Protein backbone atom coordinates (compact mmCIF):
# COMPACT_ATOMS: atom_id res chain seq x y z
CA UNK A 1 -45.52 4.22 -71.37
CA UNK A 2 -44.27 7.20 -69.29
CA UNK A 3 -44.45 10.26 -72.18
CA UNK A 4 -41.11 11.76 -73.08
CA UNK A 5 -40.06 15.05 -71.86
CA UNK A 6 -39.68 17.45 -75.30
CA UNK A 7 -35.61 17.50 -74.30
CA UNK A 8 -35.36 13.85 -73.95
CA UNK A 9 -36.28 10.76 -76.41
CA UNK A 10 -38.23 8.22 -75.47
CA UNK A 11 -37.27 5.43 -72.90
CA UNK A 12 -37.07 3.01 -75.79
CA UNK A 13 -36.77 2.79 -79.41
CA UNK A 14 -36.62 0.04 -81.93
CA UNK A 15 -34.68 0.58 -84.96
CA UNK A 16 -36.07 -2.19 -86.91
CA UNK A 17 -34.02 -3.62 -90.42
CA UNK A 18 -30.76 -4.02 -91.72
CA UNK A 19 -30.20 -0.52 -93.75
CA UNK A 20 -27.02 0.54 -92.26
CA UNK A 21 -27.53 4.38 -94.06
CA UNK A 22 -31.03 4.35 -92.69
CA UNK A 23 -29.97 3.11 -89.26
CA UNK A 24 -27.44 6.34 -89.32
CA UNK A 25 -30.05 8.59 -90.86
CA UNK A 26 -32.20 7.41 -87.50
CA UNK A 27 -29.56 8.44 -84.85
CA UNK A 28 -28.91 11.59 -86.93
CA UNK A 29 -32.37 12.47 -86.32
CA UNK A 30 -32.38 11.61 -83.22
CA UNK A 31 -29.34 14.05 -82.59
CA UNK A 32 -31.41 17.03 -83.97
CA UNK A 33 -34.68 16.68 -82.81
CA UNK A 34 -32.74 16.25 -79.41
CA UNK A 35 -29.72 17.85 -79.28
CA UNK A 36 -28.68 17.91 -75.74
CA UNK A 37 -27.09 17.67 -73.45
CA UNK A 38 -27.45 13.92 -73.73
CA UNK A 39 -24.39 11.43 -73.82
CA UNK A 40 -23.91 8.81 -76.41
CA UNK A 41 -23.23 5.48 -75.68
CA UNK A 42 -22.66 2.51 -77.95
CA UNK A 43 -22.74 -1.21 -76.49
CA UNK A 44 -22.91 -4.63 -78.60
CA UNK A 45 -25.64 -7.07 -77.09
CA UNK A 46 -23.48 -10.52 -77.97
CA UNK A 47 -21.10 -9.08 -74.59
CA UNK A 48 -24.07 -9.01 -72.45
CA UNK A 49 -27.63 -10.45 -71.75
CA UNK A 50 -30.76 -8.37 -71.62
CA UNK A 51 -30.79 -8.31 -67.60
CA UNK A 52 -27.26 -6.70 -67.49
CA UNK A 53 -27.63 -4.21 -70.25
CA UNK A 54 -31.11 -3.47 -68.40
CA UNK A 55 -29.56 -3.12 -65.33
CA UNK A 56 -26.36 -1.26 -66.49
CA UNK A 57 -29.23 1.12 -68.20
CA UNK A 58 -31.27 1.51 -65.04
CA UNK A 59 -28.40 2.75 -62.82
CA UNK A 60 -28.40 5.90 -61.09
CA UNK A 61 -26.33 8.50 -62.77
CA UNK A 62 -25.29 11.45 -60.54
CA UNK A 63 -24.81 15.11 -62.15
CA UNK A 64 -24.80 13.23 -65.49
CA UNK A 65 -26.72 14.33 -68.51
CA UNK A 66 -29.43 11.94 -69.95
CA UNK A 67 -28.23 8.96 -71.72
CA UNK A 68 -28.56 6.75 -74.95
CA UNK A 69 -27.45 3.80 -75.52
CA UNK A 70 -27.32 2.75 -78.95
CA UNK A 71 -26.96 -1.35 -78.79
CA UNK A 72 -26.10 -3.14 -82.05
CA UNK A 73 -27.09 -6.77 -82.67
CA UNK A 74 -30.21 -6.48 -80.28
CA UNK A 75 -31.81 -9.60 -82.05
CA UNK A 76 -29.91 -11.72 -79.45
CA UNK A 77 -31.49 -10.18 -77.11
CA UNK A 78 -35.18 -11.26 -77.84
CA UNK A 79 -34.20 -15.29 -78.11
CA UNK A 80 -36.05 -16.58 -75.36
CA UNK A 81 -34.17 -19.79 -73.34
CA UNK A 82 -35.90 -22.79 -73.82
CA UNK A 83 -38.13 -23.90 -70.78
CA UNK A 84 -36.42 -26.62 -68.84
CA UNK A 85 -37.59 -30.50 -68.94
CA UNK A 86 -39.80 -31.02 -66.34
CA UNK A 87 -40.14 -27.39 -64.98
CA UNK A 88 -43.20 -26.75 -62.59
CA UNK A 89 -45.69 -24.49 -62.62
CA UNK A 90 -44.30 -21.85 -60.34
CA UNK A 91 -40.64 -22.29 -62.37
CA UNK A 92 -42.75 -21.25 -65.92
CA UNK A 93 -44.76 -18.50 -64.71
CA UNK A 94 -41.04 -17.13 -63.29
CA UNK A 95 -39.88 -17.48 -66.61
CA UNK A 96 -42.91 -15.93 -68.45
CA UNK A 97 -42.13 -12.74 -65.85
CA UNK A 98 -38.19 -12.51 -67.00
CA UNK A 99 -38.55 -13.00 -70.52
CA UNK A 100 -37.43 -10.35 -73.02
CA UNK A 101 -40.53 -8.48 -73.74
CA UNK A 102 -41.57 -8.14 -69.96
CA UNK A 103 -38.50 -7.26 -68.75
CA UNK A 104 -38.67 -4.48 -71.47
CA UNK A 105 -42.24 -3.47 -70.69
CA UNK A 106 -40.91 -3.24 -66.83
CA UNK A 107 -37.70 -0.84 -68.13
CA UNK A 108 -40.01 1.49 -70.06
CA UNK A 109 -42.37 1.76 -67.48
CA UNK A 110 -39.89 2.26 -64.68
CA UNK A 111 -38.80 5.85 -63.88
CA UNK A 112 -35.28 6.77 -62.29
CA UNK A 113 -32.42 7.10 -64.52
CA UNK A 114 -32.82 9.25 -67.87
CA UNK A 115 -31.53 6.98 -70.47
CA UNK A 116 -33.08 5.86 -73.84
CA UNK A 117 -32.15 2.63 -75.38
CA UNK A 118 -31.73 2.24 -78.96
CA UNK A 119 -31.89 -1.67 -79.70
CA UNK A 120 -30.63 -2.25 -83.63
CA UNK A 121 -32.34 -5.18 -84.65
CA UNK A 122 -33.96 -7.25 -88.01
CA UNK A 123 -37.26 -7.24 -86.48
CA UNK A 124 -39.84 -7.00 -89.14
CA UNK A 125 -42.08 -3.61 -88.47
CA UNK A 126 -45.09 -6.10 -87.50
CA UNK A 127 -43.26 -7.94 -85.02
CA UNK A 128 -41.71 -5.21 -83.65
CA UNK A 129 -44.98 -3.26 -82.79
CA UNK A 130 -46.98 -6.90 -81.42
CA UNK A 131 -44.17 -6.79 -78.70
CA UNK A 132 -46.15 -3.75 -77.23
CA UNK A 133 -43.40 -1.90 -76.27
CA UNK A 134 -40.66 0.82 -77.29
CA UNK A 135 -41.42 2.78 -80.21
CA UNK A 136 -40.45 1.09 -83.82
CA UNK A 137 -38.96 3.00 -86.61
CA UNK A 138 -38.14 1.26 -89.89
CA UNK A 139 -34.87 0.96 -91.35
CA UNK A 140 -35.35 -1.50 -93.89
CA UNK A 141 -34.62 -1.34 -97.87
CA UNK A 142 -37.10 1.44 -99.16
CA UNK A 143 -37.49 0.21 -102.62
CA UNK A 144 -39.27 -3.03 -103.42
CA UNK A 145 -40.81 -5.18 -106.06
CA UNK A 146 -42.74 -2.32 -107.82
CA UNK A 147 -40.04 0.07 -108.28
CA UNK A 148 -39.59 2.85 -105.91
CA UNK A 149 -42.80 3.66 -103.67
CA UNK A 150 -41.77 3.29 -100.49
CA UNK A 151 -38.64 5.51 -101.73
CA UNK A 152 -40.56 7.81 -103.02
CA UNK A 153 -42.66 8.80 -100.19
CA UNK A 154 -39.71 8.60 -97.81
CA UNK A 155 -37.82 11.35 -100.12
CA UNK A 156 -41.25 13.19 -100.45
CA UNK A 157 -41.14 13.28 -96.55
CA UNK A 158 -37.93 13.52 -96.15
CA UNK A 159 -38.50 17.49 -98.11
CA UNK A 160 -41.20 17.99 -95.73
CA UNK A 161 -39.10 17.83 -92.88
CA UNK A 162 -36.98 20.74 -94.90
CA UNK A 163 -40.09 23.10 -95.35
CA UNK A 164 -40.30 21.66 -99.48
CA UNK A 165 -42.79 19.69 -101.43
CA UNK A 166 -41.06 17.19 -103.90
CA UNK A 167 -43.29 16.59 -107.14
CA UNK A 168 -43.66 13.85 -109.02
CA UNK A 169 -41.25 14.78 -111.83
CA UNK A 170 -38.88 16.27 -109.44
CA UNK A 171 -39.15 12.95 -107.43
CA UNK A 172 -38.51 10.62 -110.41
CA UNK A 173 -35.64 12.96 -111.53
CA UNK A 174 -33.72 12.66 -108.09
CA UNK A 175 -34.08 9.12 -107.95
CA UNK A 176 -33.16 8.43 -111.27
CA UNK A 177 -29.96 10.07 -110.49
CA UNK A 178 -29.17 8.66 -106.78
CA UNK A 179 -30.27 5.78 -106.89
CA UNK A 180 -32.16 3.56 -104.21
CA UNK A 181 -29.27 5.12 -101.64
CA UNK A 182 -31.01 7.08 -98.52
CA UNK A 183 -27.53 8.98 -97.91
CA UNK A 184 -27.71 10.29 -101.63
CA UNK A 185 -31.23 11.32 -101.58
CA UNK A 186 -30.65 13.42 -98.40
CA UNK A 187 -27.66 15.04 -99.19
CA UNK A 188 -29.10 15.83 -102.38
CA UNK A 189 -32.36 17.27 -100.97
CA UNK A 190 -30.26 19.37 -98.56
CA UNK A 191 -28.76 20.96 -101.37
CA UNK A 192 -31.88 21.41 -103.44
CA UNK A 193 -33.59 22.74 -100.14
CA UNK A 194 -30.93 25.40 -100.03
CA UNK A 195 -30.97 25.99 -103.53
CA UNK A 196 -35.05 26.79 -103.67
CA UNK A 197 -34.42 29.49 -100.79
CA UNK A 198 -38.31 30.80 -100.17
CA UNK A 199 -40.12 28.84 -103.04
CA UNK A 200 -41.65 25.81 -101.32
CA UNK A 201 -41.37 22.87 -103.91
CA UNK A 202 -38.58 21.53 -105.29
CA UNK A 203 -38.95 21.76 -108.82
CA UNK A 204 -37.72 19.03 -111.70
CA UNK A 205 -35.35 21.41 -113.15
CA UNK A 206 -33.22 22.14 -110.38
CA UNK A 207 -32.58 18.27 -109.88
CA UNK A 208 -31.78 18.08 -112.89
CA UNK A 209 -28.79 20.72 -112.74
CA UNK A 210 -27.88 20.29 -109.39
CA UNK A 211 -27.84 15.91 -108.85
């Protein structure tokens, strides 16, 4: 895969899972760590196959900023058509070469036109990374069957990304008060960023006055 330019994202990005707050958190991110100028695009897959939103994607764009293209219901986009009754040899192997995941390898590879698409889908994580291409971040439900790990860490990373360490008792604390939501947590640890000014962790008692 061609590496990404520090000013642009890469070519393409799977936002795997159905957590619409963590799917919003993701483009937010995106946003900051590349702020621009880059135009925004959003396109739903069920009004287009894979070879037209490719091809809309790889046209030229003249004294345009980059592009992304955020594309909701991408899971459409992976069903592969079932081979025809009776189809040849030369007729499979020209089906192998236009199915989903090599026409995607082929679109990251390719240079030309600066523009990043974001594919939304319910792709597991494992799946998502066996495809061997784009880059896959998770936006599925952070807690699970033990309680809050997965939340945890996120929200301990999450205050990493503000300069802060989040303890344990400060950790249990904020979730105890916001819940399993991802919006919460960050908002929250914006505040509580703010509010520790030069002291790097986040300590239990300010969560507990502040959330």
């Amino acid at each position: 895969m061609p590496p990404s330019s520090p000013s642009s994202p890469p070519r393409l990005l799977l936002f795997c899972g159905k957590d619409e707050e963590l799917r919003e958190i993701a483009l937010q991110d995106l946003r900051k760590r590349f702020p621009g100028p880059l135009e925004w695009e959003r396109t739903d897959a069920r009004q287009s196959t894979l070879a037209e939103l490719l091809a809309h994607a790889s046209s030229p764009m003249l004294f345009a900023a980059p592009r992304v293209i955020v594309v909701s219901h991408a899971d459409r986009l992976f069903k592969r058509p079932a081979p025809r009754k009776g189809a040849d040899e030369k007729e499979g192997a020209a089906a192998k070469d236009n199915a989903p995941t090599a026409l995607l390898q082929r679109f990251e590879r390719a240079g030309g036109a600066q523009t990043t698409l974001v594919l939304l889908t319910s792709l597991p994580m494992r799946e998502a990374r066996a495809l061997g291409t784009g880059t896959a971040v998770s936006c599925w439900p952070l807690q699970d069957r033990e309680g809050f790990p997965e939340l945890t860490r996120w929200a301990a990373d999450r205050a990493r990304a503000l300069g802060k360490t989040l303890g344990t008792e400060a950790s249990t604390a904020l979730l105890a008060r916001t819940g399993s939501s991802p919006a919460q947590i960050l908002t929250a640890l914006n505040a509580l960023a703010i509010l520790a000014g030069e002291a790097k962790e986040i300590p239990a008692a300010s969560v507990e006055a502040l959330v």
